[in-house]
Coordinates of C-alpha atoms in Angstrom, one line a residue:
X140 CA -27.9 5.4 16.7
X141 CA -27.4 8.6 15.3
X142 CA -27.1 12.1 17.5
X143 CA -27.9 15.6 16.9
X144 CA -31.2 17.5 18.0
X145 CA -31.9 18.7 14.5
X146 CA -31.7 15.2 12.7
X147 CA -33.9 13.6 14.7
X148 CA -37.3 15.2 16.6
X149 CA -37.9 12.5 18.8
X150 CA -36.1 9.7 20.2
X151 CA -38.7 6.8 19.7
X152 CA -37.1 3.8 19.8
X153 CA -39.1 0.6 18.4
X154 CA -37.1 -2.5 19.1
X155 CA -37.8 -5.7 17.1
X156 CA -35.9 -8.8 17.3
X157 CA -33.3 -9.6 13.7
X158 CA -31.2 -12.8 14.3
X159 CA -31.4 -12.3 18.6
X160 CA -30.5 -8.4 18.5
X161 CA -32.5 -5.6 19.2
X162 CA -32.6 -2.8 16.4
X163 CA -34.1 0.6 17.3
X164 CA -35.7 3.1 15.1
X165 CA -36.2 6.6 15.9
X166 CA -38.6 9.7 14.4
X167 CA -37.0 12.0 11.8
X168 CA -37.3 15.5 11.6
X169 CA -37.6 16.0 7.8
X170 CA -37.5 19.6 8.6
X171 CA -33.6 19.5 7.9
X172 CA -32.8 21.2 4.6
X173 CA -30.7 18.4 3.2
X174 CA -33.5 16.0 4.3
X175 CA -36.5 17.6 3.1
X176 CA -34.6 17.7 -0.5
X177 CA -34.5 13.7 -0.1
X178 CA -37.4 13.6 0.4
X179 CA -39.0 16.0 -2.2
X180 CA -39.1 13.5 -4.7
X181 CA -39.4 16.0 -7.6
X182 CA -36.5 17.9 -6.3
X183 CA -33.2 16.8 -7.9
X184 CA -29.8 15.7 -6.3
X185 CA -27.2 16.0 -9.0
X186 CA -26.2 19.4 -6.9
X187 CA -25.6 18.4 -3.5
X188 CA -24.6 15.0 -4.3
X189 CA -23.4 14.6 -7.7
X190 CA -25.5 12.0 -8.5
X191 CA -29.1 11.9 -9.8
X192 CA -31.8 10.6 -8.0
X193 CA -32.6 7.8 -10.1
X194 CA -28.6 6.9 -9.5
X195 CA -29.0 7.5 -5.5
X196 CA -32.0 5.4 -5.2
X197 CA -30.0 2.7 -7.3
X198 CA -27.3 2.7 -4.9
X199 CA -29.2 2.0 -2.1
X200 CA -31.1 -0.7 -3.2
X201 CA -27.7 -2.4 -4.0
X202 CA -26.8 -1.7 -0.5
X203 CA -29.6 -2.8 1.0
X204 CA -29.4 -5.3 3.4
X205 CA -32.0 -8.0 5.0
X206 CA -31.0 -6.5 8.0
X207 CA -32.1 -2.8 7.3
X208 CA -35.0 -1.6 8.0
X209 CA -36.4 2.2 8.5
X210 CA -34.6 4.9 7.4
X211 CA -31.1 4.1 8.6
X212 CA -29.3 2.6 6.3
X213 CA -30.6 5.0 3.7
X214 CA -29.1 8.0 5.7
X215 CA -26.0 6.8 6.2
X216 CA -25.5 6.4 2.1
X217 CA -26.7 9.8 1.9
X218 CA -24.1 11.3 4.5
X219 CA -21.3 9.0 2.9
X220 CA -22.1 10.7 -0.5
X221 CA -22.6 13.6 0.7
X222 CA -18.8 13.4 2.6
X223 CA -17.3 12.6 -1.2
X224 CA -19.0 14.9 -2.7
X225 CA -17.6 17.5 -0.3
X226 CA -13.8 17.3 -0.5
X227 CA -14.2 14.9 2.6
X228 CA -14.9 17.8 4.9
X229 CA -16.3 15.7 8.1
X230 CA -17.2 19.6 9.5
X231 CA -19.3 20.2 6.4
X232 CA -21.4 17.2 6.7
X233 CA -22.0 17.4 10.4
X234 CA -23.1 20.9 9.7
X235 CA -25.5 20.2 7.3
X236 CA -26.8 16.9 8.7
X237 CA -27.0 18.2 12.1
X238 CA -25.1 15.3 13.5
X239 CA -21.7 15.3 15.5
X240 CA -18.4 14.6 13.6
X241 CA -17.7 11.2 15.5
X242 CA -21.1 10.4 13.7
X243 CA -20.3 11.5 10.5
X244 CA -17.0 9.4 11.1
X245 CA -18.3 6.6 11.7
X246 CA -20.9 6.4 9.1
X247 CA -18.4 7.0 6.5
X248 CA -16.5 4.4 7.9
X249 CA -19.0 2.0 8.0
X250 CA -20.5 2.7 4.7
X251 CA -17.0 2.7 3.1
X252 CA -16.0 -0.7 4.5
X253 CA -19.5 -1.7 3.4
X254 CA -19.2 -0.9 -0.9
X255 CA -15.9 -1.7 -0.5
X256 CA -16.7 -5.3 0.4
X257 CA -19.4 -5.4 -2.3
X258 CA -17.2 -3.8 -5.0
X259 CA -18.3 -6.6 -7.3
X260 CA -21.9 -5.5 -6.9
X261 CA -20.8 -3.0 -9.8
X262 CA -17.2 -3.7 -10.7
X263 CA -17.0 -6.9 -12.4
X264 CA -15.8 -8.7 -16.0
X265 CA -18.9 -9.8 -18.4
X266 CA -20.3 -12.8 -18.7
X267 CA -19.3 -14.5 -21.8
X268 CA -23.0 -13.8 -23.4
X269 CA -22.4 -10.2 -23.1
X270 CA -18.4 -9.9 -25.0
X271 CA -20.0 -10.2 -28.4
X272 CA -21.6 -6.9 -27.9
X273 CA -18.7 -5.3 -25.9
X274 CA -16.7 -6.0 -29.3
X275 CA -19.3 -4.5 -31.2
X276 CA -19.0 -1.6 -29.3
X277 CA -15.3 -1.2 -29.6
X278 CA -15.7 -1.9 -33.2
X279 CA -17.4 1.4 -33.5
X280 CA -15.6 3.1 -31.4
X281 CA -12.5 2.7 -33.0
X282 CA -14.0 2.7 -36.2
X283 CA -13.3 -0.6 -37.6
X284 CA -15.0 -3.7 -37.4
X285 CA -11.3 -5.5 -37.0
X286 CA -11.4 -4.6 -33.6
X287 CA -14.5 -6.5 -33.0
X288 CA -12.0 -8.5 -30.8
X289 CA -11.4 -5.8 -28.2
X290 CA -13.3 -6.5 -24.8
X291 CA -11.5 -4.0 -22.7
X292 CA -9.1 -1.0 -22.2
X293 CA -6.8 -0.4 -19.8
X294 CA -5.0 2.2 -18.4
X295 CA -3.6 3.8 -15.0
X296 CA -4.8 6.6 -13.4
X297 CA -3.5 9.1 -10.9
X298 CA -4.5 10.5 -7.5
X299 CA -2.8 13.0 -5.7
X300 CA -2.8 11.8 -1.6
X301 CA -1.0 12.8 1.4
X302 CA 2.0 11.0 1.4
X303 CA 2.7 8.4 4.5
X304 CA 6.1 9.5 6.3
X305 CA 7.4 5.8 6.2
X306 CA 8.5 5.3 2.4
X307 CA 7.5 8.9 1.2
X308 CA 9.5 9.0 -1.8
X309 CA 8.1 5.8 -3.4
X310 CA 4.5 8.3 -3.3
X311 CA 6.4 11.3 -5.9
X312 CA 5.4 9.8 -9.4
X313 CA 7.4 11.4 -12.5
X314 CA 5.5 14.3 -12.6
X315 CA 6.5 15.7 -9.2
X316 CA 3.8 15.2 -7.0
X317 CA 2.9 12.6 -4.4
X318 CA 0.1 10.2 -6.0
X319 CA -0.9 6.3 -5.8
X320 CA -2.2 4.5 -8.9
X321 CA -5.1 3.1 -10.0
X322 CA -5.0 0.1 -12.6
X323 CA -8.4 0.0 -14.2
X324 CA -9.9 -2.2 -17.5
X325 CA -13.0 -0.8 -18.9
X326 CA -15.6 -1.9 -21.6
X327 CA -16.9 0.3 -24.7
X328 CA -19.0 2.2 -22.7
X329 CA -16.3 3.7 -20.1
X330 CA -18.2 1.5 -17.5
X331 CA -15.2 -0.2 -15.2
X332 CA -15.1 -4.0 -15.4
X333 CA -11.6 -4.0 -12.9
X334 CA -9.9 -1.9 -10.7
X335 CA -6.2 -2.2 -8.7
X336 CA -5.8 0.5 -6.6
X337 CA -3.5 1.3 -4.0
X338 CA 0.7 1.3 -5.6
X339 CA 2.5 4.1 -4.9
X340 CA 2.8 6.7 -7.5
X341 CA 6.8 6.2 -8.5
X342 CA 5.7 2.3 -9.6
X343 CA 5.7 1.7 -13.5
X344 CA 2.3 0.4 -14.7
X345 CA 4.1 -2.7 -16.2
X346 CA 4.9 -3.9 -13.0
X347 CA 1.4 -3.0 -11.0
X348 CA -0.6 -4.8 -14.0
X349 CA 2.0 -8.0 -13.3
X350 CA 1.2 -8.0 -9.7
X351 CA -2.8 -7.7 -10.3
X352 CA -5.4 -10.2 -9.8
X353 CA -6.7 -10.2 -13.1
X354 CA -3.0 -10.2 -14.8
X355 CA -2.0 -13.4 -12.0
X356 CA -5.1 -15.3 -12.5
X357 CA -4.8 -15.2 -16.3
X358 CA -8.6 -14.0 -15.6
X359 CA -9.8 -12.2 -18.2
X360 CA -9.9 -11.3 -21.2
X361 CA -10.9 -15.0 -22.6
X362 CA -8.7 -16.7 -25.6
X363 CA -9.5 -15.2 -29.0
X364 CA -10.4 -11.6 -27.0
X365 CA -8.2 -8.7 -26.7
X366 CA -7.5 -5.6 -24.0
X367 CA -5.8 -2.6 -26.0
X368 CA -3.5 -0.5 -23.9
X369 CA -0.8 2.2 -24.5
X370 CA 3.2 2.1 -24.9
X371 CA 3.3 1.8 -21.0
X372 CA 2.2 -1.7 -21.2
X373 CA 3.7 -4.6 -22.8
X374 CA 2.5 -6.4 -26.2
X375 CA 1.4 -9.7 -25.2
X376 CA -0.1 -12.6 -27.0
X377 CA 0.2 -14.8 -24.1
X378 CA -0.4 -15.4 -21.2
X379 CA -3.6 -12.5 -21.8
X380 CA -4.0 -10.8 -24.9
X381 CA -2.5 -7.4 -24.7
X382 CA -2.0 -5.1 -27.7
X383 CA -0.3 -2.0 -27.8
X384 CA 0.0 0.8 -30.6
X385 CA 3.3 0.9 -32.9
X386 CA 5.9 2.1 -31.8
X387 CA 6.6 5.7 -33.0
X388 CA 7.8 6.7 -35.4
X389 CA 5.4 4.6 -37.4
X390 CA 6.7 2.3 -40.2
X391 CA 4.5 3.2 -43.4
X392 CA 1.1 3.9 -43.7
X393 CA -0.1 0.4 -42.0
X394 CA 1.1 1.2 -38.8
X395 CA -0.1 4.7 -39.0
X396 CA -3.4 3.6 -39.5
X397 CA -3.8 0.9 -37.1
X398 CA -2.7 3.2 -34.5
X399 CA -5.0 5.9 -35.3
X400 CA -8.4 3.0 -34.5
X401 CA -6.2 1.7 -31.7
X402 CA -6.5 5.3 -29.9
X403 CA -9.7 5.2 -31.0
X404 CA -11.3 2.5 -29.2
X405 CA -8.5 2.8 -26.5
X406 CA -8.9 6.1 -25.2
X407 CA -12.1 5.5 -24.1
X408 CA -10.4 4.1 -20.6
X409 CA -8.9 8.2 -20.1
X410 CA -12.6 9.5 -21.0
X411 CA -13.8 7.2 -18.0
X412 CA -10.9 8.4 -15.6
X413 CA -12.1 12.0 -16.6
X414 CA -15.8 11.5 -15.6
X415 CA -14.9 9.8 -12.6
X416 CA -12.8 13.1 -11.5
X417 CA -15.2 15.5 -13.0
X418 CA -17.7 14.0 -10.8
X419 CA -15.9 13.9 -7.6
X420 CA -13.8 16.6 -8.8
X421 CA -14.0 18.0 -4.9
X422 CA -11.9 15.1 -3.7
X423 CA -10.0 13.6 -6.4
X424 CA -8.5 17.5 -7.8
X425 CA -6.5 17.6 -4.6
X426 CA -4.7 15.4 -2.0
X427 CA -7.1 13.2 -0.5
X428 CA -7.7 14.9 3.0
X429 CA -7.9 10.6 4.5
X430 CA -5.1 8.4 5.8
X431 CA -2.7 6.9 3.6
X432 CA -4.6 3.5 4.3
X433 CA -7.9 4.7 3.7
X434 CA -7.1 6.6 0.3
X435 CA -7.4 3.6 -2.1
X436 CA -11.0 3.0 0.0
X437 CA -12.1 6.0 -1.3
X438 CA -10.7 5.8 -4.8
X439 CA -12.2 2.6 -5.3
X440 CA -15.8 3.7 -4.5
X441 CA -15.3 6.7 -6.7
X442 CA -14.7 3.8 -9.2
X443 CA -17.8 2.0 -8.1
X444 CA -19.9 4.8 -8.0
X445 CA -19.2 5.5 -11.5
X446 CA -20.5 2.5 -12.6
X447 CA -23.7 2.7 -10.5
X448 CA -24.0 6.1 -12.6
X449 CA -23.9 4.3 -15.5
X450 CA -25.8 1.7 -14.8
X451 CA -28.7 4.2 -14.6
X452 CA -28.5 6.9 -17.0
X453 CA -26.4 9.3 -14.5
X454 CA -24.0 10.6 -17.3
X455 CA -21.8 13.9 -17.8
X456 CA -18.9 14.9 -20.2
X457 CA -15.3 15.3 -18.5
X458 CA -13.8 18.7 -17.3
X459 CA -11.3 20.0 -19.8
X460 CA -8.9 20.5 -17.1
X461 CA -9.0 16.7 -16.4
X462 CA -6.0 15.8 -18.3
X463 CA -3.2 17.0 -16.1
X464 CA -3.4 13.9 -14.2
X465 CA -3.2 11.5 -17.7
X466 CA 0.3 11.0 -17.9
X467 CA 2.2 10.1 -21.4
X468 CA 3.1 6.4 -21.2
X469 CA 6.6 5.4 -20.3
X470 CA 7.7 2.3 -21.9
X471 CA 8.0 -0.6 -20.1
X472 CA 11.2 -1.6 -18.0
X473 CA 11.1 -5.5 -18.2
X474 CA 11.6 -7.9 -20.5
X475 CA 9.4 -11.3 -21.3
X476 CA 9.4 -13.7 -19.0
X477 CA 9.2 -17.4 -19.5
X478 CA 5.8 -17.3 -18.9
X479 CA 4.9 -14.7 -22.0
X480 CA 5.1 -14.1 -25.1
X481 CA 4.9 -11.4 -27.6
X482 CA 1.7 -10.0 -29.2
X483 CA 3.6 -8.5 -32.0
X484 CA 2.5 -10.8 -34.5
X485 CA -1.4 -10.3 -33.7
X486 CA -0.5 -6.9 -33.8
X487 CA 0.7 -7.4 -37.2
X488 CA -1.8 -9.1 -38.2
X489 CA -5.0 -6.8 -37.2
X490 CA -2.8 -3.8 -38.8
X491 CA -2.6 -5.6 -42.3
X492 CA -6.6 -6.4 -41.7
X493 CA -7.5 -2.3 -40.9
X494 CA -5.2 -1.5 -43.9
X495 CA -6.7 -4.0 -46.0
X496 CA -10.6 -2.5 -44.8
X497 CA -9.6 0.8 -45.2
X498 CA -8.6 0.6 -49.2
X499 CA -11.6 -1.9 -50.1

């Protein structure tokens, strides 16, 4: 149970029996600023918790579980966001809840272990009845309907954390300052179909993508679909379909064009790692004030939450001061293996296409 005096006005416990155990229920004192905001249900959230109210009540209902009952569970999503929200200050939200700090660390714990066991409840590729219209959208966002083909974008991200002492330098990426990556694909919409989180900051994004799920499983995206990415990655035509821009300088007016829709519809992957900052802009501006171990827990629900966002209506534009963290693609270190093969050709072959659309 939870403790504090000012949370809680009573201590009533009701017990009822779930699968042999006892659960107990206690009296809350809605008195409690933060509370009687929750539960002013014409007072907006966005403030305190950087998400709606429409997008809070969403996440809990996909958190909710057959075992929840009262208000419990629904108060432990609300200190949890509240923690993120608040440059993970564990003093804040005990202040403001009224609840001690072990509390507070607990909860978070619990509720982090929790979305980060369900990330798929958000985080996941479409089905293959919804890539038509992903293409479509990509289509428009680059501006051609030759890229009707793209079903995803990808693109790393960084995030400044406290370096472990074991194996600190691996943590000080190109830029000079500690960081682990975040490998993420994302859909016309920004909305986050994959995340790999978690390699230290030095590592080249080649070699994180080769060692991801979705990369080792072949996974996604499906044969005759496409994932555009930048001149950090390699062009692939197999084993997944990977296509980069030319290489600059650009060769002719073909090539210029096609990389001018290839940004286009690509960039769309560093607007979604700018609202996901911008939003948690408290945490993810500064070294994460967790563990080593427990940084790429919280990245990961940043992720997730972003997506929930989406999912109902929660949207905002990206801080302009977001890009110091997008770095400028370095080009990639290894060659084909046996395994692979070049995408040039496809490449080649959507530039003519764009060139051929744009004159008609």
């Amino acid at each position: 149970m939870y403790g504090g005096e000012d949370l809680f006005d009573a201590w009533e416990y009701y017990w009822i029996r779930f699968s042999g155990h006892p659960t107990a229920y206690c009296k809350l004192n809605q008195e409690v600023p933060i509370l009687r905001l929750w539960f002013n249900v014409e007072a907006e959230l966005q403030q305190d918790f950087r998400l709606t109210r429409r997008a809070m009540q969403g996440l809990q209902r996909l958190l909710q579980r057959e075992q929840d009952h009262g208000w419990g569970s629904q108060l432990e999503v609300l200190i949890y966001v509240y923690w993120l929200a608040h440059g993970l200050s564990y003093r804040v939200v005990s202040s403001v809840f009224g609840v001690p700090k072990s509390t507070v660390h607990r909860v978070v714990h619990r509720v982090a272990q929790l979305i980060w066991k369900n990330l798929k409840l958000a985080i996941r590729f479409p089905l293959p009845e919804e890539l038509d219209a992903i293409g479509q959208g990509f289509g428009q966002l680059s501006g051609t309907p030759v890229l009707n083909s793209v079903v995803g974008a990808i693109d790393g991200c960084h995030f400044r954390v406290k370096p472990p002492s074991l194996h600190r330098i691996d943590y000080l990426n190109y830029k000079g300052f500690f960081s682990i990556n975040m490998q993420a694909i994302c859909d016309s919409k920004g909305k986050f179909l994959d995340i790999f989180v978690g390699y230290p900051g030095s590592v080249h994004d080649t070699r994180i993508m080769k060692n991801s799920t979705f990369y080792r499983t072949q996974q996604y995206p499906p044969t005759g679909y496409i994932i555009l990415d930048d001149g950090g990655y390699p062009c692939l035509d197999k084993p997944i379909g990977l296509i980069t821009p030319c290489k600059e300088p650009v060769r002719g007016r073909t090539e210029s064009c096609f990389n001018y829709h290839h940004s286009r519809g690509r960039s769309i992957v560093e607007r979604a790692f700018g609202v996901m900052k911008t939003r948690w802009r408290s945490t993810l501006f500064k070294a994460l004030e967790v563990r080593p171990t427990f940084s790429p827990v919280v990245i990961a629900i940043c992720a997730f939450l972003h997506n929930v966002c989406l999912e109902n209506g929660d949207m905002l534009d990206p801080d302009d001061d977001v890009a110091q963290d997008i770095f400028d693609p370095q080009p990639p270190r290894e060659a084909l293996v046996a395994n692979e093969s070049s995408g040039r050709a496809k490449r080649d072959e959507l530039a003519a296409l764009i060139s051929g659309h744009v004159q008609e």
